[in-house]
Short mmCIF file of C-alpha atoms in Angstrom, two decimals:
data_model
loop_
_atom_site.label_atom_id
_atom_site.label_comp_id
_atom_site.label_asym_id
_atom_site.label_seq_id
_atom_site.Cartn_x
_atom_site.Cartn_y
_atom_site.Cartn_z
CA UNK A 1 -25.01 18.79 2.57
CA UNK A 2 -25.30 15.35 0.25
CA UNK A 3 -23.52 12.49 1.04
CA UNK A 4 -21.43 13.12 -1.94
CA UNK A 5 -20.09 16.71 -0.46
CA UNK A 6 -17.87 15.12 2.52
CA UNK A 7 -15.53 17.63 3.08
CA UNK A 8 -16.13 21.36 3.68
CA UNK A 9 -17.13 23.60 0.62
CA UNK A 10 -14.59 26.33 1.95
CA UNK A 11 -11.80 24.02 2.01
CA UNK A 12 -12.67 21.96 -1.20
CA UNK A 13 -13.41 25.46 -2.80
CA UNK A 14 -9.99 26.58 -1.95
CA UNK A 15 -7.68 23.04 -3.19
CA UNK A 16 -9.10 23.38 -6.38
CA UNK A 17 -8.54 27.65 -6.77
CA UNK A 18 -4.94 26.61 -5.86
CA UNK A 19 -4.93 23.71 -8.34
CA UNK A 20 -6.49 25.87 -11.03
CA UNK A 21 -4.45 28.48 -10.78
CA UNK A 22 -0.55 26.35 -10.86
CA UNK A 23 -1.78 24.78 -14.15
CA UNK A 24 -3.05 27.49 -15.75
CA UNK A 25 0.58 28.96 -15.75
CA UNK A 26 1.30 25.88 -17.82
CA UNK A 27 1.35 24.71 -21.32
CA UNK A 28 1.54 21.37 -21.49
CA UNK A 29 -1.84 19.95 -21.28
CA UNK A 30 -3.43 18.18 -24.58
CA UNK A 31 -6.70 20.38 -25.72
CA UNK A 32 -9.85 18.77 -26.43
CA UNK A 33 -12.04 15.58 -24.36
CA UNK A 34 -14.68 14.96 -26.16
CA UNK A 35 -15.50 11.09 -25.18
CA UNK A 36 -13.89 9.57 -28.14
CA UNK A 37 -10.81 11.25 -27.08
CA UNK A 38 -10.67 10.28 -23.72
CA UNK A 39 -7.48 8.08 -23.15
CA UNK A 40 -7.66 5.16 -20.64
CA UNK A 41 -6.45 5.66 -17.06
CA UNK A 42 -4.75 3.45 -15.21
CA UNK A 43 -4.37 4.03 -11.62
CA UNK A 44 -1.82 2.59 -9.49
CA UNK A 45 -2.21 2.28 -5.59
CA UNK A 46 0.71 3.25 -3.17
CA UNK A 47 2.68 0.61 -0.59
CA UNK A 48 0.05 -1.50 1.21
CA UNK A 49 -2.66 0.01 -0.69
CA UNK A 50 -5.46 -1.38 -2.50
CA UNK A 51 -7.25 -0.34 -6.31
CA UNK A 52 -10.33 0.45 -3.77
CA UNK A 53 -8.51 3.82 -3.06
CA UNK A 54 -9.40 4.97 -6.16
CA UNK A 55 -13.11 4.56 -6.22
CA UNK A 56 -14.26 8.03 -5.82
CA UNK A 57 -11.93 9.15 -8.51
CA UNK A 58 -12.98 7.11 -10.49
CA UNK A 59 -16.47 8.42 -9.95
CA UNK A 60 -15.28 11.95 -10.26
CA UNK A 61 -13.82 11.32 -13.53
CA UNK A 62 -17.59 9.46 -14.42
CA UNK A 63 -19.19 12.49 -13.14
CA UNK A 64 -17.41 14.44 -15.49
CA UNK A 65 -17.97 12.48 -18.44
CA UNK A 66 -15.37 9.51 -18.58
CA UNK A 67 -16.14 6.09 -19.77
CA UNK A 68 -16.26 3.93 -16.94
CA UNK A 69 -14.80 1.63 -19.45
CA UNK A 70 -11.72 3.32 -19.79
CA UNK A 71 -10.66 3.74 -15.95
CA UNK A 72 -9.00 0.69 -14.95
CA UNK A 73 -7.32 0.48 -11.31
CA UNK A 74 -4.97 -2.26 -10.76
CA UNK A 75 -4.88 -4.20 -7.78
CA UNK A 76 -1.04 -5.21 -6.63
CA UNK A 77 -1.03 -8.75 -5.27
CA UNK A 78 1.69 -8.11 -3.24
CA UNK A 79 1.51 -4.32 -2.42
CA UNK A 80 4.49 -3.80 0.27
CA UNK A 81 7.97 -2.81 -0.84
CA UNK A 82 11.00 -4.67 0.41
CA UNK A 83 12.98 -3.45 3.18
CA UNK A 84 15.81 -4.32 0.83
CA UNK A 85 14.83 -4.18 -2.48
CA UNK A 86 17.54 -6.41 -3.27
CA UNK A 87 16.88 -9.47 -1.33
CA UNK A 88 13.89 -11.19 -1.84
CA UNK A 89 11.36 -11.20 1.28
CA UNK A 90 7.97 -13.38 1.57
CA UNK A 91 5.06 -11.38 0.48
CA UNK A 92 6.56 -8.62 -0.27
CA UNK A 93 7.57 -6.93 -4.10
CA UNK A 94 10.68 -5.91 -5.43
CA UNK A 95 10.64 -2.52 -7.61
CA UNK A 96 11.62 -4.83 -10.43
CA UNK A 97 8.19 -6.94 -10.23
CA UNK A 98 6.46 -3.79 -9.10
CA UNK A 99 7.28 -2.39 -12.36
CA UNK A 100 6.65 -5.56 -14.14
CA UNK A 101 3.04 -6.09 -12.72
CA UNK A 102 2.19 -2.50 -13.91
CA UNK A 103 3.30 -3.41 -17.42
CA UNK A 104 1.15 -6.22 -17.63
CA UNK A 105 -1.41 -4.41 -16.75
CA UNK A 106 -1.02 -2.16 -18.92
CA UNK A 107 -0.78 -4.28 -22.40
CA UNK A 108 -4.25 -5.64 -20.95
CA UNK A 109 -5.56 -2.27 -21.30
CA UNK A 110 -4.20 -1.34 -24.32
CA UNK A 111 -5.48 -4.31 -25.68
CA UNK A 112 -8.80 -3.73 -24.24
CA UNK A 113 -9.39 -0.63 -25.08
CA UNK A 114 -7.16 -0.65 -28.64
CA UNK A 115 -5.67 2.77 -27.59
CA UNK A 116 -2.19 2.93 -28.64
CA UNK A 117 -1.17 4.97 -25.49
CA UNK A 118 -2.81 5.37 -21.61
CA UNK A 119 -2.74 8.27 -18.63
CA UNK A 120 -0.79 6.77 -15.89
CA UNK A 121 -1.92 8.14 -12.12
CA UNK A 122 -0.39 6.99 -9.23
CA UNK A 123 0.09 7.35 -5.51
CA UNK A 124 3.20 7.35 -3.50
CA UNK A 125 5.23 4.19 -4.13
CA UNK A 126 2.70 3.73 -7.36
CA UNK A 127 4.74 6.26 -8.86
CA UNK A 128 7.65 4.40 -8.43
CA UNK A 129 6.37 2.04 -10.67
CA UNK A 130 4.95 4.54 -13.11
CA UNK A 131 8.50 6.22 -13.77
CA UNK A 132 10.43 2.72 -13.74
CA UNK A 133 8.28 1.36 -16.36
CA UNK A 134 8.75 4.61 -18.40
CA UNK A 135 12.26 4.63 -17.98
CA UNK A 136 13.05 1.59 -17.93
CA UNK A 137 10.37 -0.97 -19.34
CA UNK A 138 9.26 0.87 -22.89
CA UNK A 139 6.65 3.08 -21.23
CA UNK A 140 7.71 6.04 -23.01
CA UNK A 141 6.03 4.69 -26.02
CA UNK A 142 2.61 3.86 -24.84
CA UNK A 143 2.17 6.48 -22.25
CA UNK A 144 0.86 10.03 -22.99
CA UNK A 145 0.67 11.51 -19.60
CA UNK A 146 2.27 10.60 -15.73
CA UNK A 147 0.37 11.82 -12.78
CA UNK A 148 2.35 11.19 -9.39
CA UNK A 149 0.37 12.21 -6.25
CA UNK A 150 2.77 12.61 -3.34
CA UNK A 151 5.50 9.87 -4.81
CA UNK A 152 8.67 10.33 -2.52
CA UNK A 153 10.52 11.19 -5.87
CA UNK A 154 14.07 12.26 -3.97
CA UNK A 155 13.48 9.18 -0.74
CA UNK A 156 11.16 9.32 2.26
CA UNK A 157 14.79 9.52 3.59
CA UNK A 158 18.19 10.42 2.00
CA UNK A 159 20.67 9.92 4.54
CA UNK A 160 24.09 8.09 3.41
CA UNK A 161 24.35 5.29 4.68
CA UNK A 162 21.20 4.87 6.34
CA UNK A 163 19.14 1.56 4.55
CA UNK A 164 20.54 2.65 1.22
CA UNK A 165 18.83 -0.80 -0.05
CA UNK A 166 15.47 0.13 0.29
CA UNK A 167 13.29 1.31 -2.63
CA UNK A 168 12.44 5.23 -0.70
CA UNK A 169 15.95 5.82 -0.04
CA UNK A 170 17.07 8.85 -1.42
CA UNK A 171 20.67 8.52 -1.79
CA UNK A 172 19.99 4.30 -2.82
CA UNK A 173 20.70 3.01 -6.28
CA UNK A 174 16.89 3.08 -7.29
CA UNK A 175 15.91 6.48 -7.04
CA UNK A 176 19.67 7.83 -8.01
CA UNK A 177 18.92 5.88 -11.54
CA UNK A 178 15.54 7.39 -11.90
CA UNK A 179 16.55 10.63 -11.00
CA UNK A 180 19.61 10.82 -13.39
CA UNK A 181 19.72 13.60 -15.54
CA UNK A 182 18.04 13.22 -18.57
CA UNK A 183 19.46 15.62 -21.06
CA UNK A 184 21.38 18.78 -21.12
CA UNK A 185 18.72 20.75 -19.12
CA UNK A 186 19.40 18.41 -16.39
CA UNK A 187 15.31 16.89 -16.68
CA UNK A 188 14.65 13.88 -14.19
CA UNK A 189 11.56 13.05 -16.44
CA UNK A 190 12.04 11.11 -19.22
CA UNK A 191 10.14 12.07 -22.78
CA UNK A 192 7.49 12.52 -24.74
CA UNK A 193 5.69 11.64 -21.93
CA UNK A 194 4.34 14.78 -19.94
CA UNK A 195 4.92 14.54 -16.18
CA UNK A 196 2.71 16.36 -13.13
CA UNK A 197 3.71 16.50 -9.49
CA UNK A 198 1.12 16.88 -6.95
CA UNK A 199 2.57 17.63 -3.38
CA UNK A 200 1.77 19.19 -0.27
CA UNK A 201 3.21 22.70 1.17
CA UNK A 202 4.09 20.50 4.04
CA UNK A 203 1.37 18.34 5.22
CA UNK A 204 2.86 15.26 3.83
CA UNK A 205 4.30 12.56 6.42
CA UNK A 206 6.66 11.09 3.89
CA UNK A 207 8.40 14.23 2.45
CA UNK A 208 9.21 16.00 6.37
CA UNK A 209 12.91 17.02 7.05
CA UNK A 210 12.63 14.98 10.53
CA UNK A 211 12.54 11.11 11.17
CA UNK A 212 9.55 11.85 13.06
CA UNK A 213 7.20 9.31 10.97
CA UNK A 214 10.13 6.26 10.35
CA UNK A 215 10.92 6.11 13.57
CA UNK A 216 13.91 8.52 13.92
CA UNK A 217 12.54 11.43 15.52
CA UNK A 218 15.40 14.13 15.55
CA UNK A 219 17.08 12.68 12.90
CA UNK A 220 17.61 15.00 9.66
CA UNK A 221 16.18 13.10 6.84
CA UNK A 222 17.86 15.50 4.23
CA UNK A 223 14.18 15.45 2.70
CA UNK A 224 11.90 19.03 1.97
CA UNK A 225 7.80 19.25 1.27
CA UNK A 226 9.38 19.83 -2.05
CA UNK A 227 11.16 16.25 -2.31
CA UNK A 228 7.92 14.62 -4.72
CA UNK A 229 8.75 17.55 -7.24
CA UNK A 230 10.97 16.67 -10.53
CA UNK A 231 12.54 18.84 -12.51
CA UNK A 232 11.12 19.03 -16.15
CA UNK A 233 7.64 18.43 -14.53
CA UNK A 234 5.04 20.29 -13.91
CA UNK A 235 4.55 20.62 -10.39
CA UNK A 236 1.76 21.58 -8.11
CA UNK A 237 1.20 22.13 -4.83
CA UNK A 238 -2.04 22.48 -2.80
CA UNK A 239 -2.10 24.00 0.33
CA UNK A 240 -2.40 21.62 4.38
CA UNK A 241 -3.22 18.35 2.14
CA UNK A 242 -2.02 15.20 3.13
CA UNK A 243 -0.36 12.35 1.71
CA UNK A 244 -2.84 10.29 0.70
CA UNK A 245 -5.09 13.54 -0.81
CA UNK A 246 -1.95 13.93 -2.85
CA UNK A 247 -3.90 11.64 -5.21
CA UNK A 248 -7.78 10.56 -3.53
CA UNK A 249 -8.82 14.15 -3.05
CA UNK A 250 -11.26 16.22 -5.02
CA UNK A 251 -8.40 19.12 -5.77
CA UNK A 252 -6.14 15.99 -6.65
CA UNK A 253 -8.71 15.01 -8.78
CA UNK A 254 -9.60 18.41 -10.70
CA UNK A 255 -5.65 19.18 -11.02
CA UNK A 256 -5.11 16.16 -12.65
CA UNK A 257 -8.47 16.52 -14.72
CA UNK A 258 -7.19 19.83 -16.51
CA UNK A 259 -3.86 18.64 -17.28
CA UNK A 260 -5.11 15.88 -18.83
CA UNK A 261 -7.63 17.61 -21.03
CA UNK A 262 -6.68 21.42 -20.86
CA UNK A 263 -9.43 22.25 -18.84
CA UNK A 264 -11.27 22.79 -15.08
CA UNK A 265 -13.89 19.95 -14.86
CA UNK A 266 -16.92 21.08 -15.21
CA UNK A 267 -18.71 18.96 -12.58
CA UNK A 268 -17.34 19.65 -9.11
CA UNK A 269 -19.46 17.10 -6.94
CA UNK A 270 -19.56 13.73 -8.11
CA UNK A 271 -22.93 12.54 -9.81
CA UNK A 272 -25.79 10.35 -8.10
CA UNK A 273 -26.73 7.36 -10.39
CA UNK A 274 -29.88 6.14 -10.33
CA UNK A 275 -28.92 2.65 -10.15
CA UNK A 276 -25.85 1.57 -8.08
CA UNK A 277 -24.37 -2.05 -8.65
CA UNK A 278 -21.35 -3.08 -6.59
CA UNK A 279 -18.77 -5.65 -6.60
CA UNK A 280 -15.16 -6.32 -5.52
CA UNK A 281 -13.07 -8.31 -3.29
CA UNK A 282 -12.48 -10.06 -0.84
CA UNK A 283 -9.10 -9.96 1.11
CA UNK A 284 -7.17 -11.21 4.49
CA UNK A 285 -3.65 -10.77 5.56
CA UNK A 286 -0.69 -12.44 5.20
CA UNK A 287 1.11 -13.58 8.44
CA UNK A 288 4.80 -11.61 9.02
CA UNK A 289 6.94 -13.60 11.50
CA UNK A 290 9.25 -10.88 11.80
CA UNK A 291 6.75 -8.55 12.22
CA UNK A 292 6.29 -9.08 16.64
CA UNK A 293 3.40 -6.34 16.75
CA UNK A 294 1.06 -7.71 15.05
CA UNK A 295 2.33 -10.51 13.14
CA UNK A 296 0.08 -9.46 10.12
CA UNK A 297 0.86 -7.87 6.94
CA UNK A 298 -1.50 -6.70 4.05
CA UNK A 299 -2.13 -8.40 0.30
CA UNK A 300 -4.65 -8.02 -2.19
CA UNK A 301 -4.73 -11.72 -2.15
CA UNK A 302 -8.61 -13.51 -2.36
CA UNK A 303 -10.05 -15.14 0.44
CA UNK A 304 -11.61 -17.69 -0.93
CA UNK A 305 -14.97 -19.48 0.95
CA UNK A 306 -15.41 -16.63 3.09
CA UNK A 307 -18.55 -15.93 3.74
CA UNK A 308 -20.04 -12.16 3.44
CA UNK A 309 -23.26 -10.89 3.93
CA UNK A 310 -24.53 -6.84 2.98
CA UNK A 311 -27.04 -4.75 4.47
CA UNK A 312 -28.86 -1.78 4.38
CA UNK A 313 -28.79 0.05 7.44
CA UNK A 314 -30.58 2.56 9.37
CA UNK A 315 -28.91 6.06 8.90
CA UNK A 316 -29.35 7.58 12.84
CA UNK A 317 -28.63 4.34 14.29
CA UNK A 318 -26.05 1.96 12.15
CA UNK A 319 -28.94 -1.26 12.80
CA UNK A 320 -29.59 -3.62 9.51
CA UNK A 321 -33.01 -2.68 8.32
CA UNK A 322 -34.49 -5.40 7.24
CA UNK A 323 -33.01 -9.16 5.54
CA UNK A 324 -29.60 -9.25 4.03
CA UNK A 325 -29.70 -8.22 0.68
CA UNK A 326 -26.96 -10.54 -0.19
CA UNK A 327 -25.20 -13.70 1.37
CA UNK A 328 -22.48 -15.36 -0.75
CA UNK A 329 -19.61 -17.56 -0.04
CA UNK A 330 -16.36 -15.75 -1.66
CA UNK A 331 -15.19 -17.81 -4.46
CA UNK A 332 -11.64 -18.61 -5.20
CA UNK A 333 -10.56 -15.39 -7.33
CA UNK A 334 -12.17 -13.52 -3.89
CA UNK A 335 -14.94 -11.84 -6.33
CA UNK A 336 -18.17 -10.68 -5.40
CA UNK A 337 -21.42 -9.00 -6.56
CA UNK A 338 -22.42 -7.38 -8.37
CA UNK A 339 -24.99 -6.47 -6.04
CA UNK A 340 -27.76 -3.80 -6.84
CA UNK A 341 -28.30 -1.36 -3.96
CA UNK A 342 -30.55 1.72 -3.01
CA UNK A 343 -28.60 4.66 -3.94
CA UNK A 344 -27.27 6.78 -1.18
CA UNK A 345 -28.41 4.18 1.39
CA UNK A 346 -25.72 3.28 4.32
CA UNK A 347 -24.23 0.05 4.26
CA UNK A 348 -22.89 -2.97 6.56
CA UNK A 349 -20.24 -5.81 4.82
CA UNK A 350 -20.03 -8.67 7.29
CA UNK A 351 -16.94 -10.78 6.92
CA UNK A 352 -16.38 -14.41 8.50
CA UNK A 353 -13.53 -16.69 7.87
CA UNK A 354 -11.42 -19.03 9.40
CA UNK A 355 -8.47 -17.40 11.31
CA UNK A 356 -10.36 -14.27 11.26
CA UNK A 357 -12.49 -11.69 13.75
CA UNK A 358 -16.07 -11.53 12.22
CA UNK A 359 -15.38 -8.47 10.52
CA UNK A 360 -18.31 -5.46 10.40
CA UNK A 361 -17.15 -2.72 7.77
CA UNK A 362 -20.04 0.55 7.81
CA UNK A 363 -19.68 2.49 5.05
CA UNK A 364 -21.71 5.76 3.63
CA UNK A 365 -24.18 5.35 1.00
CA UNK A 366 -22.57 4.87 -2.51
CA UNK A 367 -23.43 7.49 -4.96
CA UNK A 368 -22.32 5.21 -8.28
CA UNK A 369 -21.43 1.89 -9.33
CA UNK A 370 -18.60 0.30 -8.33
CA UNK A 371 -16.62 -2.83 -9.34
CA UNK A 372 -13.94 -1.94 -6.89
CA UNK A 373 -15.63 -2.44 -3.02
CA UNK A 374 -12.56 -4.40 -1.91
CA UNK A 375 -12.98 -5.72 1.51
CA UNK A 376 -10.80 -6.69 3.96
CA UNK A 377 -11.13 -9.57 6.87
CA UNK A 378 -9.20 -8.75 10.09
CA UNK A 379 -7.61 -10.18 13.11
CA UNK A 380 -8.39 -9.22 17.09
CA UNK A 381 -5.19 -8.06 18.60
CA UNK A 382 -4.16 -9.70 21.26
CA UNK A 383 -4.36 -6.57 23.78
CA UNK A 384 -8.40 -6.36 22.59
CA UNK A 385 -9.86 -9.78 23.10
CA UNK A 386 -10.78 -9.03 26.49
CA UNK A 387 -12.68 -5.66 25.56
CA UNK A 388 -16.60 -5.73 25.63
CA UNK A 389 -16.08 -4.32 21.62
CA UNK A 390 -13.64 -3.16 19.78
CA UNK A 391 -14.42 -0.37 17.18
CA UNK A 392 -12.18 1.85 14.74
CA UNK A 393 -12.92 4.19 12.48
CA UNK A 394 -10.69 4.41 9.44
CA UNK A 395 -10.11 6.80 6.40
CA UNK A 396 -8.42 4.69 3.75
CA UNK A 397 -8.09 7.96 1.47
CA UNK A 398 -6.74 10.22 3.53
CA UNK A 399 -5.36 10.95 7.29
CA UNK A 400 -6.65 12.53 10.09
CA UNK A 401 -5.08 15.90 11.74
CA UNK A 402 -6.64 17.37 14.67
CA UNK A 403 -4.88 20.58 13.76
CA UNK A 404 -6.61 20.74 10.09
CA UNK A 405 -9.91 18.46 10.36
CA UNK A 406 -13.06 18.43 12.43
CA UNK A 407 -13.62 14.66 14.08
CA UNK A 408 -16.32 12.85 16.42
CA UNK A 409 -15.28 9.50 17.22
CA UNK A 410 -18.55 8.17 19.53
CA UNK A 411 -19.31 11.98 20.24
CA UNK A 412 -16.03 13.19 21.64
CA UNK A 413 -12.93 14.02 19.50
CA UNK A 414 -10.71 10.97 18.64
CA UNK A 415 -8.09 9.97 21.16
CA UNK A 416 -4.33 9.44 20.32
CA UNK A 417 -4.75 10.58 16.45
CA UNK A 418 -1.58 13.06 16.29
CA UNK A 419 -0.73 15.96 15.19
CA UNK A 420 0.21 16.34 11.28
CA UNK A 421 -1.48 14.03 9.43
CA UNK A 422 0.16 11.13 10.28
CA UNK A 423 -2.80 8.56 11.25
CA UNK A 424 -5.41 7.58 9.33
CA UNK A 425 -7.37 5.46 11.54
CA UNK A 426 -8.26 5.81 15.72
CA UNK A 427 -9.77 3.16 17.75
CA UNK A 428 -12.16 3.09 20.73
CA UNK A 429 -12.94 0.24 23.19
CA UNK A 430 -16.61 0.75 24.31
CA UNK A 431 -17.68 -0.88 27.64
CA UNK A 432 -20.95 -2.37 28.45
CA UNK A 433 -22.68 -5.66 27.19
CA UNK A 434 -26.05 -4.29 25.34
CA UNK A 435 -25.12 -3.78 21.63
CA UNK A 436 -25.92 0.02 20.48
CA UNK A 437 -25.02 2.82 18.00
CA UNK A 438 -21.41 4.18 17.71
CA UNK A 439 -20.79 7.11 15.05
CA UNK A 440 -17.97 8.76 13.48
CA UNK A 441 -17.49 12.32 11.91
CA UNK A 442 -15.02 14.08 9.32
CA UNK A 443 -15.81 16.62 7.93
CA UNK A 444 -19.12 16.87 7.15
CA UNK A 445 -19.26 12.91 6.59
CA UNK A 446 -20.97 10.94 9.24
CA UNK A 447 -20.84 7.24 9.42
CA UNK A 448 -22.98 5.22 12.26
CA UNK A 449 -22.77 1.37 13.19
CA UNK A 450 -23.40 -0.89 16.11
CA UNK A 451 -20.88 -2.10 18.52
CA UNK A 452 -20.19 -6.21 18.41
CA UNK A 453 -18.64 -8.63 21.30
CA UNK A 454 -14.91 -8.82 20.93
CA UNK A 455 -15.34 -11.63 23.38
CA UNK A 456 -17.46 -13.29 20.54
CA UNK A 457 -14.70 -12.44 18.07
CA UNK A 458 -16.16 -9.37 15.95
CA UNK A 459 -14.61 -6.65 14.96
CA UNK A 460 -16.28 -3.13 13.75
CA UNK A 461 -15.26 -0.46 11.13
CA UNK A 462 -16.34 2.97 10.57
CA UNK A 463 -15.02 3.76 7.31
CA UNK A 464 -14.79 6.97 5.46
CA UNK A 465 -15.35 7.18 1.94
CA UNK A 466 -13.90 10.68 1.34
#
């Protein structure tokens, strides 16, 4: 299996049948892609997300022909809703600017590209934005086509009453506007613009009829697996995916693919390039005083005059082979690379900066190019500074179920992940002084690192890429 076939054939095999087969019952996909055709895309991260999540769709859609030109994915400074969206709370957005930001962003790609309209794809609280700004800030006339992966459409919750304020209520004034009917049909879409909804069968921690996942287990939340469907839409569902896959997986990928251009993609797996360049990011946190776990909140803010350093590493055992092959301090927009790397080959970001845990992020090798490799600096919590190392390993595009997946966290399955696809990260303390190899496994995807003092402050990452 290649490093760019991460999760099992069967399963991929199966998400895409089921894709396939809900769309070809439709008729509202535009005919035709040859690459003059091909509309931007501009793809919209959920709450607390980065535009790093969509790197491998992005390479799917290059795989399958796209211009890499025309696949833009923004990056909100600011990514985390407010618990009210009407009060205004310190690094945090407002559905307003959320919407705002997005619109922006989209002029610049108009612009850009000189296409009159774009293909808007979002995750969870991206579509938010994506139907606000077609509603409500002239969308409708310069977007062609609204894909919303696992977007809490009808709330996370929608219990009266209950923090009615906050943007994923279902029974607040934010989604009650947006779901309005929209003509005589009763349509929560709003036209020409075609809509698809891409939801789980019941895999999805934010559309579950029990508080479980916002902390009021037992509680009725009023909300169905159904809840990110809207009628007028077309809606899909794939079968055990989760909420994050809703948008980052390869059956996301080929269901949005065909309504888009009418047709299956014809490349399944994404495409090797012969030469790789990277670039992206690089981030910290912001610091929540109301937040007493950890105190720390995410941004897409730069860190400027960090330092980072990249290199290749062994495969079997996670150690650098050879010099770096790159040292740079970050600048003040945060940018880095691009740096030309061996394709396929393993990697190691190291991350220092003032305030921070000398961050170690392992990643697989990197099929294609990417301007996107947004990194993030982190903090040692205060129950780990007295552990020999501290490792986690992390799946920014996706969850991890015990029930559904098959993990190796440091040879053993992963302790404390639950049930349900609720986690997408699980973290290990290993003992012992002498620095060695730790690995982790998802299915089929194998990433290997070496374990760093905690005591020393550094910090170590296993992260996924599918």
């Amino acid at each position: 299996m290649t490093m760019t076939t991460m999760i099992s054939l069967q399963r991929r095999l199966a998400l895409i049948a089921a894709a396939t087969a809900a769309l070809a019952l439709t008729g509202c996909a535009t005919s035709g892609s040859s690459q003059e055709a091909l509309p931007p895309i501009v793809f919209v991260h959920g709450n607390g997300d980065t535009a790093a999540l969509w790197q491998t769709t992005a390479w799917r859609f290059e795989s399958n022909g796209w211009p890499r030109e025309r696949l833009h994915a923004i990056d909100v400074p600011y990514p985390l809703n407010r618990d009210d969206d009407g009060k205004a709370q310190p690094g945090r957005t407002s559905a307003a600017e959320h919407m705002a930001y997005l619109k922006a962003e989209v002029d610049k790609v108009r612009q850009a590209t000189g296409a009159s309209k774009v293909v808007l794809i979002g995750n969870s609280r991206g579509g938010n934005a994506i139907r606000n700004y077609i509603q409500n800030g002239g969308g409708d006339q310069t977007v062609s086509h609204a894909i919303l992966g696992g977007t809490p459409n009808h709330g996370v919750w929608a219990i009266p009453g209950f923090r009615e304020g906050n943007e994923f209520a279902g029974t607040g004034p934010f989604l009650k506007g947006l779901n309005a009917p929209k003509n005589a049909a009763g349509d929560e879409v709003t036209g020409p613009v075609r809509w698809l909804t891409v939801r789980s069968d019941g895999n999805d921690k934010f559309a579950q009829p029990d508080g479980l996942w916002i902390g009021q287990k037992g509680t009725a939340t009023n909300v169905t697996a159904a809840g990110p469907e809207l009628k007028g839409a077309t809606n899909v569902v794939l079968p055990r995916i989760d909420h994050r896959e809703t948008s980052y997986s390869q059956a996301a990928f080929a269901a949005a693919y065909q309504f888009i251009t009418g047709k299956a993609p014809a490349a399944a797996v994404i495409a090797n390039e012969a030469r790789v360049a990277l670039s992206g990011k690089v981030t910290g946190l912001g610091v929540d005083p109301l937040d007493a776990k950890t105190g720390n909140f995410s941004n897409n803010l730069p860190l400027p005059g960090a330092q980072l350093e990249v290199y290749a590493t062994d495969p079997a055992t996670g150690a650098r082979s050879g010099n770096a092959l790159l040292r740079t301090t970050v600048a003040a927009d945060g940018q880095w690379g691009p740096l030309v790397v061996p394709t396929g080959a393993p990697l190691e970001f190291a991350i220092t900066a003032p305030g921070y845990a000398t961050t170690h992020i392992y990643r697989s090798g990197f099929p294609r190019s990417s301007t996107i490799v947004h990194l993030r600096a982190e903090r040692i919590a205060d129950a780990d500074k007295t552990a020999a190392s501290v490792v986690s390993m992390t799946r920014p595009r996706g969850y991890l179920d015990p029930e559904r997946d098959q993990m190796l966290f440091d040879g053993v399955p992963p302790v404390g992940v639950p049930a349900g696809a609720g986690a997408a990260s699980a973290k290990i303390k290993p003992e012992g002084a002498a620095q060695r190899s730790v690995a982790a496994q998802f299915n089929g995807e194998r990433v290997v690192g070496q374990t760093w003092p905690a005591a020393s402050g550094h910090l170590v990452f296993l992260e996924f890429t599918y």
